[in-house]
Amino acid sequence: AALEVADAGHRVYLVEREPSIGGQMARFDKTFPTLDCAACILTPKMVGVAQHENITLLSYSEVEAVSGSVGDFKVKVRKKARYVDLDKCTGCGICWEKCPWKTESEFDEGLSQRKAIYTPFPQAVPNVPVIDRELCVYFKTGKCKACVKFCEPGAIDLEQEDEYIDLEVGAIIVATGFQAF
C-alpha cells in the first residue's frame, strides 16, 4: 500500500512497530499456491520502500495518538530508541557478533537464539540493529559495552532516548497484522 500511494505522488509515513518492515511474510519460506519464495517476493518491495523518495520509514516506532478527520489528521508517533544511530551504522554485524548475551529469537519462534543487539533477520530493512534493553547487561549493571568497543563507525549510542514526531496527514491506512495460533 505504501508503494502504491507513494508511486501516485503522495507523501507516505510508514510506521512499523518492529525494528524491520516485512511483517509475518518475512518469516515464510514459500507462498501458496505457487510455492514462490516469500523472500524473493518481499525483499525487493522492502528495498523499494526504503529507497522511495516519497516514503519516510519510521521503523521501531508506534502511533501514540491520532486526532482530526479525513484530510486533516494529526498523528503523534513515538520513535523508540534503538541505541544505534541509523545514519552511522553500516550493517556490518560486528556488534552483535561480539555481544556475549543471548535469548530466544522471536523471528524464529524461539527455535534459534539472537543477541542483545540484533537485526530480526538477515534481509531486514533498515539493516540496522536494535539493542534489547531488557537483555543488555549494560542497562542492568552499567558494565559490558562490547558492542561499543567493536563498533568501528561509532554507531552505538547508549544514551539515545525515545523521540516523538508530530505528523499531519490526509489519510491513514491501518495494517494490524495477525498472530498465529
PDB file of C-alpha atoms in Angstrom:
ATOM      1  CA  ALA A   1       0.000   0.000   0.000  1.00  0.00           C
ATOM      2  CA  ALA A   2       2.836   2.398   0.868  1.00  0.00           C
ATOM      3  CA  LEU A   3       4.474   1.856  -2.522  1.00  0.00           C
ATOM      4  CA  GLU A   4       1.183   2.321  -4.410  1.00  0.00           C
ATOM      5  CA  VAL A   5       0.400   5.588  -2.619  1.00  0.00           C
ATOM      6  CA  ALA A   6       3.977   6.871  -2.994  1.00  0.00           C
ATOM      7  CA  ASP A   7       4.067   5.931  -6.693  1.00  0.00           C
ATOM      8  CA  ALA A   8       0.892   8.015  -7.129  1.00  0.00           C
ATOM      9  CA  GLY A   9       2.926  11.025  -5.964  1.00  0.00           C
ATOM     10  CA  HIS A  10       1.757  11.273  -2.354  1.00  0.00           C
ATOM     11  CA  ARG A  11       3.961  11.595   0.740  1.00  0.00           C
ATOM     12  CA  VAL A  12       3.889   8.432   2.902  1.00  0.00           C
ATOM     13  CA  TYR A  13       4.965   7.894   6.502  1.00  0.00           C
ATOM     14  CA  LEU A  14       5.298   4.169   7.094  1.00  0.00           C
ATOM     15  CA  VAL A  15       5.156   3.480  10.829  1.00  0.00           C
ATOM     16  CA  GLU A  16       6.306  -0.021  11.803  1.00  0.00           C
ATOM     17  CA  ARG A  17       6.453  -1.117  15.447  1.00  0.00           C
ATOM     18  CA  GLU A  18       9.135  -3.755  14.788  1.00  0.00           C
ATOM     19  CA  PRO A  19      12.814  -2.979  14.033  1.00  0.00           C
ATOM     20  CA  SER A  20      12.265  -4.042  10.386  1.00  0.00           C
ATOM     21  CA  ILE A  21       9.459  -3.884   7.869  1.00  0.00           C
ATOM     22  CA  GLY A  22       8.291  -7.169   6.313  1.00  0.00           C
ATOM     23  CA  GLY A  23       5.889  -8.434   8.947  1.00  0.00           C
ATOM     24  CA  GLN A  24       4.859 -12.069   9.057  1.00  0.00           C
ATOM     25  CA  MET A  25       5.683 -12.702   5.391  1.00  0.00           C
ATOM     26  CA  ALA A  26       9.385 -12.285   6.195  1.00  0.00           C
ATOM     27  CA  ARG A  27       9.094 -15.493   8.255  1.00  0.00           C
ATOM     28  CA  PHE A  28       7.618 -17.591   5.444  1.00  0.00           C
ATOM     29  CA  ASP A  29       9.607 -19.941   3.244  1.00  0.00           C
ATOM     30  CA  LYS A  30       7.147 -20.478   0.385  1.00  0.00           C
ATOM     31  CA  THR A  31       3.821 -18.904  -0.542  1.00  0.00           C
ATOM     32  CA  PHE A  32       0.677 -20.730  -1.592  1.00  0.00           C
ATOM     33  CA  PRO A  33      -0.408 -21.737  -4.239  1.00  0.00           C
ATOM     34  CA  THR A  34       2.655 -21.202  -6.435  1.00  0.00           C
ATOM     35  CA  LEU A  35       5.275 -22.083  -3.794  1.00  0.00           C
ATOM     36  CA  ASP A  36       7.189 -18.941  -4.749  1.00  0.00           C
ATOM     37  CA  CYS A  37       9.974 -17.917  -2.393  1.00  0.00           C
ATOM     38  CA  ALA A  38       8.491 -15.431   0.114  1.00  0.00           C
ATOM     39  CA  ALA A  39      11.784 -13.543   0.493  1.00  0.00           C
ATOM     40  CA  CYS A  40      12.084 -13.285  -3.308  1.00  0.00           C
ATOM     41  CA  ILE A  41       8.714 -11.514  -3.405  1.00  0.00           C
ATOM     42  CA  LEU A  42       9.146  -9.436  -0.261  1.00  0.00           C
ATOM     43  CA  THR A  43      12.776  -8.263  -0.306  1.00  0.00           C
ATOM     44  CA  PRO A  44      12.519  -6.135  -3.489  1.00  0.00           C
ATOM     45  CA  LYS A  45       9.391  -4.448  -2.066  1.00  0.00           C
ATOM     46  CA  MET A  46      11.136  -3.753   1.246  1.00  0.00           C
ATOM     47  CA  VAL A  47      14.131  -2.228  -0.530  1.00  0.00           C
ATOM     48  CA  GLY A  48      11.750  -0.232  -2.748  1.00  0.00           C
ATOM     49  CA  VAL A  49      10.087   1.227   0.335  1.00  0.00           C
ATOM     50  CA  ALA A  50      13.435   2.147   1.902  1.00  0.00           C
ATOM     51  CA  GLN A  51      14.658   3.872  -1.262  1.00  0.00           C
ATOM     52  CA  HIS A  52      11.440   5.601  -2.374  1.00  0.00           C
ATOM     53  CA  GLU A  53      11.690   9.383  -2.317  1.00  0.00           C
ATOM     54  CA  ASN A  54       8.068   9.769  -1.196  1.00  0.00           C
ATOM     55  CA  ILE A  55       8.307   7.331   1.730  1.00  0.00           C
ATOM     56  CA  THR A  56       9.636   8.132   5.189  1.00  0.00           C
ATOM     57  CA  LEU A  57      10.229   4.861   7.021  1.00  0.00           C
ATOM     58  CA  LEU A  58       9.698   5.037  10.781  1.00  0.00           C
ATOM     59  CA  SER A  59      10.653   1.546  11.935  1.00  0.00           C
ATOM     60  CA  TYR A  60      10.713   0.593  15.619  1.00  0.00           C
ATOM     61  CA  SER A  61       8.012   3.227  16.124  1.00  0.00           C
ATOM     62  CA  GLU A  62       4.423   3.310  17.322  1.00  0.00           C
ATOM     63  CA  VAL A  63       1.454   5.597  16.795  1.00  0.00           C
ATOM     64  CA  GLU A  64       0.686   7.162  20.178  1.00  0.00           C
ATOM     65  CA  ALA A  65      -2.257   9.409  19.291  1.00  0.00           C
ATOM     66  CA  VAL A  66      -4.484  10.352  16.358  1.00  0.00           C
ATOM     67  CA  SER A  67      -6.843  13.308  16.148  1.00  0.00           C
ATOM     68  CA  GLY A  68      -8.681  15.130  13.397  1.00  0.00           C
ATOM     69  CA  SER A  69     -10.628  13.755  10.483  1.00  0.00           C
ATOM     70  CA  VAL A  70     -10.245  12.697   6.860  1.00  0.00           C
ATOM     71  CA  GLY A  71      -7.984  15.101   5.039  1.00  0.00           C
ATOM     72  CA  ASP A  72      -6.634  16.638   8.252  1.00  0.00           C
ATOM     73  CA  PHE A  73      -5.273  14.066  10.733  1.00  0.00           C
ATOM     74  CA  LYS A  74      -2.694  14.900  13.362  1.00  0.00           C
ATOM     75  CA  VAL A  75      -0.627  11.874  14.362  1.00  0.00           C
ATOM     76  CA  LYS A  76       1.862  11.588  17.219  1.00  0.00           C
ATOM     77  CA  VAL A  77       4.480   8.870  16.665  1.00  0.00           C
ATOM     78  CA  ARG A  78       6.922   7.560  19.272  1.00  0.00           C
ATOM     79  CA  LYS A  79      10.171   6.517  17.628  1.00  0.00           C
ATOM     80  CA  LYS A  80      11.658   4.103  20.149  1.00  0.00           C
ATOM     81  CA  ALA A  81      15.358   4.315  20.986  1.00  0.00           C
ATOM     82  CA  ARG A  82      17.318   1.696  19.029  1.00  0.00           C
ATOM     83  CA  TYR A  83      20.559   2.732  20.754  1.00  0.00           C
ATOM     84  CA  VAL A  84      22.137   2.559  17.300  1.00  0.00           C
ATOM     85  CA  ASP A  85      22.495   5.596  15.035  1.00  0.00           C
ATOM     86  CA  LEU A  86      20.697   4.851  11.750  1.00  0.00           C
ATOM     87  CA  ASP A  87      22.966   7.230   9.831  1.00  0.00           C
ATOM     88  CA  LYS A  88      26.287   5.916  11.161  1.00  0.00           C
ATOM     89  CA  CYS A  89      25.588   2.167  11.150  1.00  0.00           C
ATOM     90  CA  THR A  90      26.911   0.239   8.148  1.00  0.00           C
ATOM     91  CA  GLY A  91      25.115  -3.018   8.999  1.00  0.00           C
ATOM     92  CA  CYS A  92      28.416  -4.914   9.265  1.00  0.00           C
ATOM     93  CA  GLY A  93      27.200  -7.115  12.150  1.00  0.00           C
ATOM     94  CA  ILE A  94      30.342  -6.970  14.270  1.00  0.00           C
ATOM     95  CA  CYS A  95      28.390  -5.512  17.211  1.00  0.00           C
ATOM     96  CA  TRP A  96      26.051  -8.496  17.515  1.00  0.00           C
ATOM     97  CA  GLU A  97      28.883 -10.907  16.721  1.00  0.00           C
ATOM     98  CA  LYS A  98      30.810  -9.632  19.761  1.00  0.00           C
ATOM     99  CA  CYS A  99      27.793  -9.353  22.095  1.00  0.00           C
ATOM    100  CA  PRO A 100      28.011 -12.127  24.706  1.00  0.00           C
ATOM    101  CA  TRP A 101      24.315 -12.111  25.743  1.00  0.00           C
ATOM    102  CA  LYS A 102      21.717 -14.370  24.088  1.00  0.00           C
ATOM    103  CA  THR A 103      17.992 -15.059  24.213  1.00  0.00           C
ATOM    104  CA  GLU A 104      15.408 -16.859  22.092  1.00  0.00           C
ATOM    105  CA  SER A 105      14.787 -15.319  18.679  1.00  0.00           C
ATOM    106  CA  GLU A 106      11.226 -14.092  18.197  1.00  0.00           C
ATOM    107  CA  PHE A 107      11.706 -14.160  14.432  1.00  0.00           C
ATOM    108  CA  ASP A 108      12.478 -17.881  14.505  1.00  0.00           C
ATOM    109  CA  GLU A 109       9.680 -18.598  17.030  1.00  0.00           C
ATOM    110  CA  GLY A 110      12.262 -19.425  19.717  1.00  0.00           C
ATOM    111  CA  LEU A 111      13.944 -22.155  17.653  1.00  0.00           C
ATOM    112  CA  SER A 112      17.224 -20.246  17.495  1.00  0.00           C
ATOM    113  CA  GLN A 113      18.936 -17.560  19.525  1.00  0.00           C
ATOM    114  CA  ARG A 114      19.706 -13.896  18.967  1.00  0.00           C
ATOM    115  CA  LYS A 115      21.958 -11.482  20.818  1.00  0.00           C
ATOM    116  CA  ALA A 116      21.061  -8.478  22.992  1.00  0.00           C
ATOM    117  CA  ILE A 117      21.929  -6.322  19.946  1.00  0.00           C
ATOM    118  CA  TYR A 118      20.388  -7.764  16.805  1.00  0.00           C
ATOM    119  CA  THR A 119      18.607  -7.369  13.499  1.00  0.00           C
ATOM    120  CA  PRO A 120      15.491  -9.553  13.302  1.00  0.00           C
ATOM    121  CA  PHE A 121      16.596 -11.354  10.113  1.00  0.00           C
ATOM    122  CA  PRO A 122      19.387 -11.082   7.515  1.00  0.00           C
ATOM    123  CA  GLN A 123      17.361  -9.089   4.926  1.00  0.00           C
ATOM    124  CA  ALA A 124      15.967  -6.620   7.494  1.00  0.00           C
ATOM    125  CA  VAL A 125      15.090  -3.117   6.276  1.00  0.00           C
ATOM    126  CA  PRO A 126      16.551  -0.993   7.656  1.00  0.00           C
ATOM    127  CA  ASN A 127      19.591  -3.216   8.092  1.00  0.00           C
ATOM    128  CA  VAL A 128      20.421  -1.571  11.393  1.00  0.00           C
ATOM    129  CA  PRO A 129      20.398  -3.452  14.686  1.00  0.00           C
ATOM    130  CA  VAL A 130      18.471  -2.581  17.812  1.00  0.00           C
ATOM    131  CA  ILE A 131      19.520  -3.173  21.422  1.00  0.00           C
ATOM    132  CA  ASP A 132      17.114  -5.183  23.569  1.00  0.00           C
ATOM    133  CA  ARG A 133      17.149  -3.080  26.719  1.00  0.00           C
ATOM    134  CA  GLU A 134      15.700  -5.937  28.814  1.00  0.00           C
ATOM    135  CA  LEU A 135      18.564  -8.306  27.870  1.00  0.00           C
ATOM    136  CA  CYS A 136      21.515  -5.913  27.542  1.00  0.00           C
ATOM    137  CA  VAL A 137      23.733  -6.137  30.615  1.00  0.00           C
ATOM    138  CA  TYR A 138      24.838  -2.515  30.235  1.00  0.00           C
ATOM    139  CA  PHE A 139      21.304  -1.320  31.018  1.00  0.00           C
ATOM    140  CA  LYS A 140      21.122  -3.652  34.040  1.00  0.00           C
ATOM    141  CA  THR A 141      24.572  -3.191  35.587  1.00  0.00           C
ATOM    142  CA  GLY A 142      26.374  -0.423  33.684  1.00  0.00           C
ATOM    143  CA  LYS A 143      29.019  -2.923  32.534  1.00  0.00           C
ATOM    144  CA  CYS A 144      29.917  -4.682  29.256  1.00  0.00           C
ATOM    145  CA  LYS A 145      29.709  -2.256  26.268  1.00  0.00           C
ATOM    146  CA  ALA A 146      31.209  -4.938  23.955  1.00  0.00           C
ATOM    147  CA  CYS A 147      29.119  -3.553  21.083  1.00  0.00           C
ATOM    148  CA  VAL A 148      30.506  -0.044  21.685  1.00  0.00           C
ATOM    149  CA  LYS A 149      34.111  -1.260  21.812  1.00  0.00           C
ATOM    150  CA  PHE A 150      33.925  -3.088  18.479  1.00  0.00           C
ATOM    151  CA  CYS A 151      31.737  -0.665  16.503  1.00  0.00           C
ATOM    152  CA  GLU A 152      34.212   0.990  14.148  1.00  0.00           C
ATOM    153  CA  PRO A 153      31.835   3.691  12.829  1.00  0.00           C
ATOM    154  CA  GLY A 154      30.837   4.625  16.400  1.00  0.00           C
ATOM    155  CA  ALA A 155      27.152   3.989  15.721  1.00  0.00           C
ATOM    156  CA  ILE A 156      26.229   2.667  19.183  1.00  0.00           C
ATOM    157  CA  ASP A 157      24.569   5.399  21.284  1.00  0.00           C
ATOM    158  CA  LEU A 158      23.588   4.052  24.704  1.00  0.00           C
ATOM    159  CA  GLU A 159      22.268   7.494  25.712  1.00  0.00           C
ATOM    160  CA  GLN A 160      19.695   7.584  22.902  1.00  0.00           C
ATOM    161  CA  GLU A 161      16.120   8.294  24.026  1.00  0.00           C
ATOM    162  CA  ASP A 162      12.688   7.840  22.523  1.00  0.00           C
ATOM    163  CA  GLU A 163      11.760  10.618  20.113  1.00  0.00           C
ATOM    164  CA  TYR A 164       8.285  11.997  19.420  1.00  0.00           C
ATOM    165  CA  ILE A 165       7.294  13.078  15.933  1.00  0.00           C
ATOM    166  CA  ASP A 166       4.153  15.047  15.068  1.00  0.00           C
ATOM    167  CA  LEU A 167       2.757  14.407  11.587  1.00  0.00           C
ATOM    168  CA  GLU A 168      -0.063  15.980   9.605  1.00  0.00           C
ATOM    169  CA  VAL A 169      -1.599  13.565   7.121  1.00  0.00           C
ATOM    170  CA  GLY A 170      -4.706  13.358   4.964  1.00  0.00           C
ATOM    171  CA  ALA A 171      -5.392   9.625   5.230  1.00  0.00           C
ATOM    172  CA  ILE A 172      -4.384   6.667   7.364  1.00  0.00           C
ATOM    173  CA  ILE A 173      -4.082   3.034   6.304  1.00  0.00           C
ATOM    174  CA  VAL A 174      -4.053   0.572   9.195  1.00  0.00           C
ATOM    175  CA  ALA A 175      -2.489  -2.861   8.820  1.00  0.00           C
ATOM    176  CA  THR A 176      -2.885  -4.704  12.114  1.00  0.00           C
ATOM    177  CA  GLY A 177      -1.110  -7.908  11.179  1.00  0.00           C
ATOM    178  CA  PHE A 178      -2.036 -11.183  12.846  1.00  0.00           C
ATOM    179  CA  GLN A 179      -0.915 -13.568  15.495  1.00  0.00           C
ATOM    180  CA  ALA A 180      -0.630 -17.279  14.702  1.00  0.00           C
ATOM    181  CA  PHE A 181      -2.439 -19.690  16.984  1.00  0.00           C
TER     182      PHE A 181
END
